[in-house]
Phi, psi and omega in degrees: 000111214282133186279335174314327175312308177291335193271320168302326181287324170319309180314275179348300156317309214248343176252358174085335194203153183297312181310310199298300189304312133009292200283311189303316179278338173065043164234127166323089198333312195285322189283355156290305172311315194295317196278326186299310194280341179278352167248010140268004172271325203270353183253351183049033174213144163273144211259334179229149167282113167269093154291168191293319177217358144236155166278171189239115162328126145303192169280334187272346163285325173304299190297309187291311185285352165271307177327289197296308168320291164356269185294002180254335188261346149288317175306298181318283151353275186311319174298315182308297168325311182273305173311339196269008188045049191082344189259024175042039159271002179218144172138181168262137157266129184249055193256144168268141184237132194280170174296346185249016182247105153245089197235117194271339172290349133318297174297317173316306188315308178284351164308297200296331184295315183285338135324289178281007175229051201289001182259358184264156177253150186233133204229126183217101181237147201253121186206198183254156185307317178309312180263358164269343160305330179290291198295327166329276180302339201273328176110000219258326184238137154276346164234134166251133188229122187207162164244130188250165157258133184359282196235067158277322181297358196301155196048024166247169168235125182286110160314291177188144181227141172241120199275159183257190173249140161253154200238181165256111131318087177226159163308115166315145182074342165279346188217182177053014183311334184225054176215126171256002194277132192272015182221151189234137163290157185288321160327298168318307146356284181323302190302334212258156166255132200270131196254123193228144169286146149341323191266312190294339180308302194294334155282322151305313180307322185296309156313302171299313184295337175285321184248036177042058154246167170223127180286098198239088159296118164288330163247128193221118174231174192255348175239158202266340173300320193273342157335284234268351202244351186270328165315295169336304206267026189057012192265353174202195198227124182260109175301106183204170177278161192294314198293339181304306217288329166312300195280005157247049162070025193274009191303001180261330185305133180267134195238149154231145166296121189255117184280166146085048175200143157262033181317140167259129173236084190277150153312257146267154184224140173232127186253130152217155224276146192299142132077031207234141156333097178278147163294127169338313198296315174311303177313333171262347185273334175295341205239337165277350174280321173298330182298315191281339169268351169054065153231157161305106173234124190251122156001063185345114192285000000 
Protein backbone atom coordinates (compact mmCIF):
# COMPACT_ATOMS: atom_id res chain seq x y z
CA UNK A 1 0.00 0.00 0.00
CA UNK A 2 1.29 3.46 -0.94
CA UNK A 3 2.52 5.24 2.20
CA UNK A 4 0.80 8.43 1.07
CA UNK A 5 -2.54 6.65 1.56
CA UNK A 6 -1.73 6.28 5.25
CA UNK A 7 -0.62 9.91 5.52
CA UNK A 8 -3.88 11.03 3.91
CA UNK A 9 -5.90 8.64 6.06
CA UNK A 10 -4.43 10.22 9.20
CA UNK A 11 -5.50 13.64 7.89
CA UNK A 12 -9.04 12.40 7.20
CA UNK A 13 -9.30 11.08 10.76
CA UNK A 14 -7.90 14.22 12.36
CA UNK A 15 -9.93 16.62 10.21
CA UNK A 16 -13.13 14.63 10.73
CA UNK A 17 -14.39 14.72 7.15
CA UNK A 18 -13.32 14.11 3.58
CA UNK A 19 -14.16 17.70 2.69
CA UNK A 20 -11.91 19.21 5.37
CA UNK A 21 -9.11 16.74 4.59
CA UNK A 22 -9.41 17.52 0.88
CA UNK A 23 -8.97 21.24 1.54
CA UNK A 24 -5.99 20.71 3.86
CA UNK A 25 -4.23 18.23 1.58
CA UNK A 26 -5.24 20.03 -1.63
CA UNK A 27 -6.37 16.74 -3.08
CA UNK A 28 -9.67 16.30 -4.87
CA UNK A 29 -12.30 14.76 -2.63
CA UNK A 30 -13.15 11.91 -5.08
CA UNK A 31 -9.47 10.91 -5.06
CA UNK A 32 -9.43 10.79 -1.26
CA UNK A 33 -12.65 8.80 -1.26
CA UNK A 34 -11.09 6.27 -3.63
CA UNK A 35 -8.03 5.97 -1.39
CA UNK A 36 -10.29 5.32 1.58
CA UNK A 37 -12.16 2.62 -0.32
CA UNK A 38 -8.83 1.06 -1.32
CA UNK A 39 -7.78 0.88 2.32
CA UNK A 40 -11.10 -0.68 3.34
CA UNK A 41 -10.77 -3.23 0.54
CA UNK A 42 -7.16 -4.03 1.46
CA UNK A 43 -8.01 -4.59 5.14
CA UNK A 44 -11.43 -6.10 4.56
CA UNK A 45 -13.14 -3.86 7.09
CA UNK A 46 -15.11 -0.64 7.24
CA UNK A 47 -12.98 2.13 8.71
CA UNK A 48 -15.65 4.78 9.32
CA UNK A 49 -19.29 5.08 10.22
CA UNK A 50 -20.39 7.74 7.79
CA UNK A 51 -22.52 10.17 9.79
CA UNK A 52 -24.27 13.25 8.54
CA UNK A 53 -21.64 15.73 9.75
CA UNK A 54 -18.50 13.95 10.90
CA UNK A 55 -16.88 10.63 10.14
CA UNK A 56 -16.75 8.33 13.15
CA UNK A 57 -14.05 5.67 13.43
CA UNK A 58 -14.96 2.01 13.67
CA UNK A 59 -12.82 -0.26 15.87
CA UNK A 60 -10.89 -1.29 12.75
CA UNK A 61 -10.48 2.34 11.77
CA UNK A 62 -9.10 3.22 15.19
CA UNK A 63 -6.53 0.40 14.99
CA UNK A 64 -5.43 1.47 11.52
CA UNK A 65 -5.14 5.11 12.64
CA UNK A 66 -2.77 4.12 15.46
CA UNK A 67 -0.68 1.90 13.20
CA UNK A 68 -0.65 4.48 10.40
CA UNK A 69 0.72 7.07 12.83
CA UNK A 70 3.44 4.63 13.83
CA UNK A 71 4.35 3.79 10.20
CA UNK A 72 4.61 7.42 9.18
CA UNK A 73 6.72 8.23 12.25
CA UNK A 74 9.10 5.40 11.36
CA UNK A 75 9.34 6.68 7.79
CA UNK A 76 10.03 10.22 8.98
CA UNK A 77 12.65 8.98 11.45
CA UNK A 78 14.38 7.02 8.67
CA UNK A 79 14.47 10.04 6.39
CA UNK A 80 15.81 12.29 9.15
CA UNK A 81 18.48 9.81 10.18
CA UNK A 82 19.68 9.29 6.63
CA UNK A 83 19.60 13.04 5.98
CA UNK A 84 21.74 13.64 9.07
CA UNK A 85 24.47 11.42 7.68
CA UNK A 86 23.86 8.63 10.19
CA UNK A 87 25.07 10.96 12.93
CA UNK A 88 21.80 10.92 14.81
CA UNK A 89 21.76 14.71 15.06
CA UNK A 90 18.21 14.71 13.69
CA UNK A 91 15.32 12.31 13.99
CA UNK A 92 13.12 11.17 16.85
CA UNK A 93 14.10 9.51 20.10
CA UNK A 94 11.25 7.16 21.05
CA UNK A 95 11.51 5.61 24.50
CA UNK A 96 9.04 4.23 27.03
CA UNK A 97 8.99 4.76 30.78
CA UNK A 98 6.99 2.73 33.27
CA UNK A 99 4.10 4.50 35.01
CA UNK A 100 5.70 3.71 38.37
CA UNK A 101 9.12 4.91 37.24
CA UNK A 102 10.04 8.35 38.60
CA UNK A 103 13.77 8.37 38.14
CA UNK A 104 15.15 11.92 38.01
CA UNK A 105 18.39 10.64 36.51
CA UNK A 106 16.54 9.64 33.33
CA UNK A 107 14.87 13.04 33.13
CA UNK A 108 18.23 14.75 33.65
CA UNK A 109 19.74 12.57 30.93
CA UNK A 110 16.95 13.56 28.53
CA UNK A 111 17.69 17.24 29.19
CA UNK A 112 21.40 16.64 28.59
CA UNK A 113 20.58 14.74 25.39
CA UNK A 114 18.39 17.61 24.18
CA UNK A 115 21.22 20.05 24.84
CA UNK A 116 23.71 17.88 22.93
CA UNK A 117 21.34 17.13 20.03
CA UNK A 118 19.00 20.14 19.81
CA UNK A 119 17.57 19.12 16.42
CA UNK A 120 16.32 15.77 17.72
CA UNK A 121 12.66 15.34 18.62
CA UNK A 122 12.02 13.46 21.86
CA UNK A 123 8.93 11.31 22.43
CA UNK A 124 8.48 9.65 25.82
CA UNK A 125 5.63 7.18 26.22
CA UNK A 126 4.41 6.42 29.73
CA UNK A 127 2.52 3.17 30.29
CA UNK A 128 2.49 0.06 32.44
CA UNK A 129 5.01 -2.72 31.89
CA UNK A 130 2.83 -4.93 29.68
CA UNK A 131 1.95 -2.05 27.35
CA UNK A 132 5.57 -0.93 27.11
CA UNK A 133 6.70 -4.44 26.22
CA UNK A 134 4.11 -4.48 23.41
CA UNK A 135 5.35 -1.12 22.12
CA UNK A 136 8.93 -2.36 22.23
CA UNK A 137 8.14 -5.59 20.37
CA UNK A 138 6.20 -3.69 17.69
CA UNK A 139 8.94 -1.10 17.26
CA UNK A 140 6.90 1.87 18.45
CA UNK A 141 9.67 2.54 20.98
CA UNK A 142 13.30 1.45 20.82
CA UNK A 143 14.10 1.23 24.52
CA UNK A 144 12.10 1.11 27.73
CA UNK A 145 12.99 2.07 31.30
CA UNK A 146 11.24 -0.03 33.90
CA UNK A 147 11.53 -1.92 37.16
CA UNK A 148 11.44 -5.69 36.78
CA UNK A 149 10.93 -8.62 39.09
CA UNK A 150 12.91 -11.64 37.90
CA UNK A 151 12.17 -12.97 34.40
CA UNK A 152 9.86 -10.37 32.88
CA UNK A 153 12.41 -9.58 30.16
CA UNK A 154 12.75 -12.98 28.51
CA UNK A 155 13.76 -12.86 24.82
CA UNK A 156 14.73 -9.20 25.18
CA UNK A 157 18.06 -7.47 25.58
CA UNK A 158 18.60 -6.15 29.11
CA UNK A 159 21.16 -3.41 28.52
CA UNK A 160 21.58 -2.31 32.12
CA UNK A 161 20.11 -3.01 35.50
CA UNK A 162 20.88 -1.28 38.78
CA UNK A 163 19.73 -3.31 41.81
CA UNK A 164 17.75 -1.76 44.63
CA UNK A 165 16.90 -2.95 48.14
CA UNK A 166 13.60 -4.67 48.91
CA UNK A 167 11.92 -3.09 51.91
CA UNK A 168 8.75 -3.49 53.92
CA UNK A 169 7.24 0.01 54.00
CA UNK A 170 4.62 0.80 56.63
CA UNK A 171 3.06 3.57 58.70
CA UNK A 172 5.15 4.10 61.79
CA UNK A 173 3.39 2.65 64.81
CA UNK A 174 0.98 0.51 62.80
CA UNK A 175 3.28 -2.53 62.57
CA UNK A 176 6.53 -3.91 64.05
CA UNK A 177 6.10 -2.08 67.35
CA UNK A 178 8.02 -4.88 69.09
CA UNK A 179 10.62 -5.34 66.35
CA UNK A 180 13.56 -2.97 66.86
CA UNK A 181 15.75 -4.70 64.25
CA UNK A 182 16.38 -2.90 60.94
CA UNK A 183 15.49 -6.00 58.91
CA UNK A 184 12.54 -8.37 58.87
CA UNK A 185 12.20 -11.95 57.63
CA UNK A 186 9.60 -13.41 55.28
CA UNK A 187 8.34 -15.46 58.21
CA UNK A 188 7.57 -12.29 60.15
CA UNK A 189 5.83 -10.81 57.11
CA UNK A 190 3.67 -13.84 56.28
CA UNK A 191 0.89 -13.20 58.86
CA UNK A 192 0.68 -9.46 58.16
CA UNK A 193 -1.65 -7.71 55.67
CA UNK A 194 0.64 -7.21 52.70
CA UNK A 195 0.33 -4.81 49.78
CA UNK A 196 2.00 -5.91 46.53
CA UNK A 197 2.33 -4.90 42.91
CA UNK A 198 0.37 -7.35 40.75
CA UNK A 199 3.33 -8.23 38.52
CA UNK A 200 5.48 -9.05 41.58
CA UNK A 201 3.06 -11.59 43.07
CA UNK A 202 4.48 -14.67 41.25
CA UNK A 203 8.05 -13.88 42.36
CA UNK A 204 7.01 -13.27 45.95
CA UNK A 205 4.85 -16.40 45.96
CA UNK A 206 7.88 -18.43 44.89
CA UNK A 207 10.12 -16.83 47.53
CA UNK A 208 7.61 -17.54 50.29
CA UNK A 209 7.09 -21.11 49.06
CA UNK A 210 10.84 -21.79 49.17
CA UNK A 211 10.66 -21.15 52.91
CA UNK A 212 7.51 -23.25 53.28
CA UNK A 213 5.42 -20.13 53.81
CA UNK A 214 2.12 -19.13 52.23
CA UNK A 215 1.76 -15.71 50.65
CA UNK A 216 -1.72 -14.21 51.02
CA UNK A 217 -1.54 -10.52 50.05
CA UNK A 218 -4.48 -8.45 51.21
CA UNK A 219 -4.02 -5.69 48.63
CA UNK A 220 -2.79 -6.16 45.07
CA UNK A 221 -2.39 -3.13 42.80
CA UNK A 222 -1.25 -2.43 39.25
CA UNK A 223 0.47 0.81 40.30
CA UNK A 224 3.16 1.16 42.95
CA UNK A 225 1.64 4.40 44.23
CA UNK A 226 -1.54 2.54 45.15
CA UNK A 227 0.41 -0.24 46.89
CA UNK A 228 2.25 2.38 48.94
CA UNK A 229 -0.93 4.31 49.71
CA UNK A 230 -2.32 1.24 51.50
CA UNK A 231 0.78 1.37 53.69
CA UNK A 232 0.41 5.12 54.23
CA UNK A 233 -3.18 4.53 55.38
CA UNK A 234 -1.90 2.10 58.00
CA UNK A 235 -3.75 -0.80 56.41
CA UNK A 236 -0.84 -2.87 55.13
CA UNK A 237 2.87 -3.41 54.80
CA UNK A 238 3.99 -2.68 51.24
CA UNK A 239 6.81 -4.77 49.76
CA UNK A 240 8.55 -2.42 47.31
CA UNK A 241 12.00 -1.29 46.14
CA UNK A 242 13.47 1.25 48.55
CA UNK A 243 14.39 3.68 45.77
CA UNK A 244 10.90 3.58 44.30
CA UNK A 245 9.26 4.55 47.59
CA UNK A 246 11.60 7.49 47.91
CA UNK A 247 11.23 8.63 44.28
CA UNK A 248 7.44 8.52 44.57
CA UNK A 249 7.48 10.73 47.66
CA UNK A 250 6.67 8.15 50.35
CA UNK A 251 9.53 9.22 52.61
CA UNK A 252 7.09 9.47 55.54
CA UNK A 253 6.81 5.67 55.72
CA UNK A 254 8.96 3.61 58.06
CA UNK A 255 11.01 0.87 56.40
CA UNK A 256 12.62 -2.43 57.24
CA UNK A 257 14.92 -4.29 54.88
CA UNK A 258 13.47 -7.65 53.83
CA UNK A 259 16.01 -10.37 54.58
CA UNK A 260 16.27 -14.02 53.54
CA UNK A 261 15.32 -13.40 49.94
CA UNK A 262 17.23 -13.15 46.68
CA UNK A 263 14.47 -11.36 44.80
CA UNK A 264 15.85 -9.11 42.10
CA UNK A 265 14.54 -5.60 42.77
CA UNK A 266 16.21 -3.30 40.23
CA UNK A 267 16.11 0.46 40.60
CA UNK A 268 16.40 0.87 36.85
CA UNK A 269 16.35 -1.61 34.00
CA UNK A 270 16.92 -0.60 30.37
CA UNK A 271 15.52 -3.03 27.81
CA UNK A 272 15.68 -3.16 24.01
CA UNK A 273 14.86 -5.79 21.42
CA UNK A 274 17.50 -8.51 21.24
CA UNK A 275 20.00 -8.34 18.36
CA UNK A 276 17.97 -5.77 16.45
CA UNK A 277 19.07 -2.66 14.57
CA UNK A 278 18.68 0.48 16.66
CA UNK A 279 18.59 3.96 15.20
CA UNK A 280 21.57 6.23 15.63
CA UNK A 281 19.33 8.51 17.70
CA UNK A 282 18.60 5.93 20.39
CA UNK A 283 22.19 4.68 20.29
CA UNK A 284 23.36 8.24 21.00
CA UNK A 285 20.98 8.50 23.95
CA UNK A 286 21.96 5.13 25.39
CA UNK A 287 25.65 6.00 25.00
CA UNK A 288 25.09 9.29 26.84
CA UNK A 289 23.21 7.49 29.59
CA UNK A 290 25.99 4.90 29.86
CA UNK A 291 28.47 7.74 30.42
CA UNK A 292 26.34 9.18 33.20
CA UNK A 293 25.44 5.87 34.87
CA UNK A 294 28.89 4.31 34.38
CA UNK A 295 27.93 1.16 32.50
CA UNK A 296 29.13 -0.26 29.20
CA UNK A 297 26.87 0.05 26.16
CA UNK A 298 27.80 -1.81 22.98
CA UNK A 299 25.83 -0.92 19.89
CA UNK A 300 24.32 -3.89 18.01
CA UNK A 301 26.18 -4.90 14.88
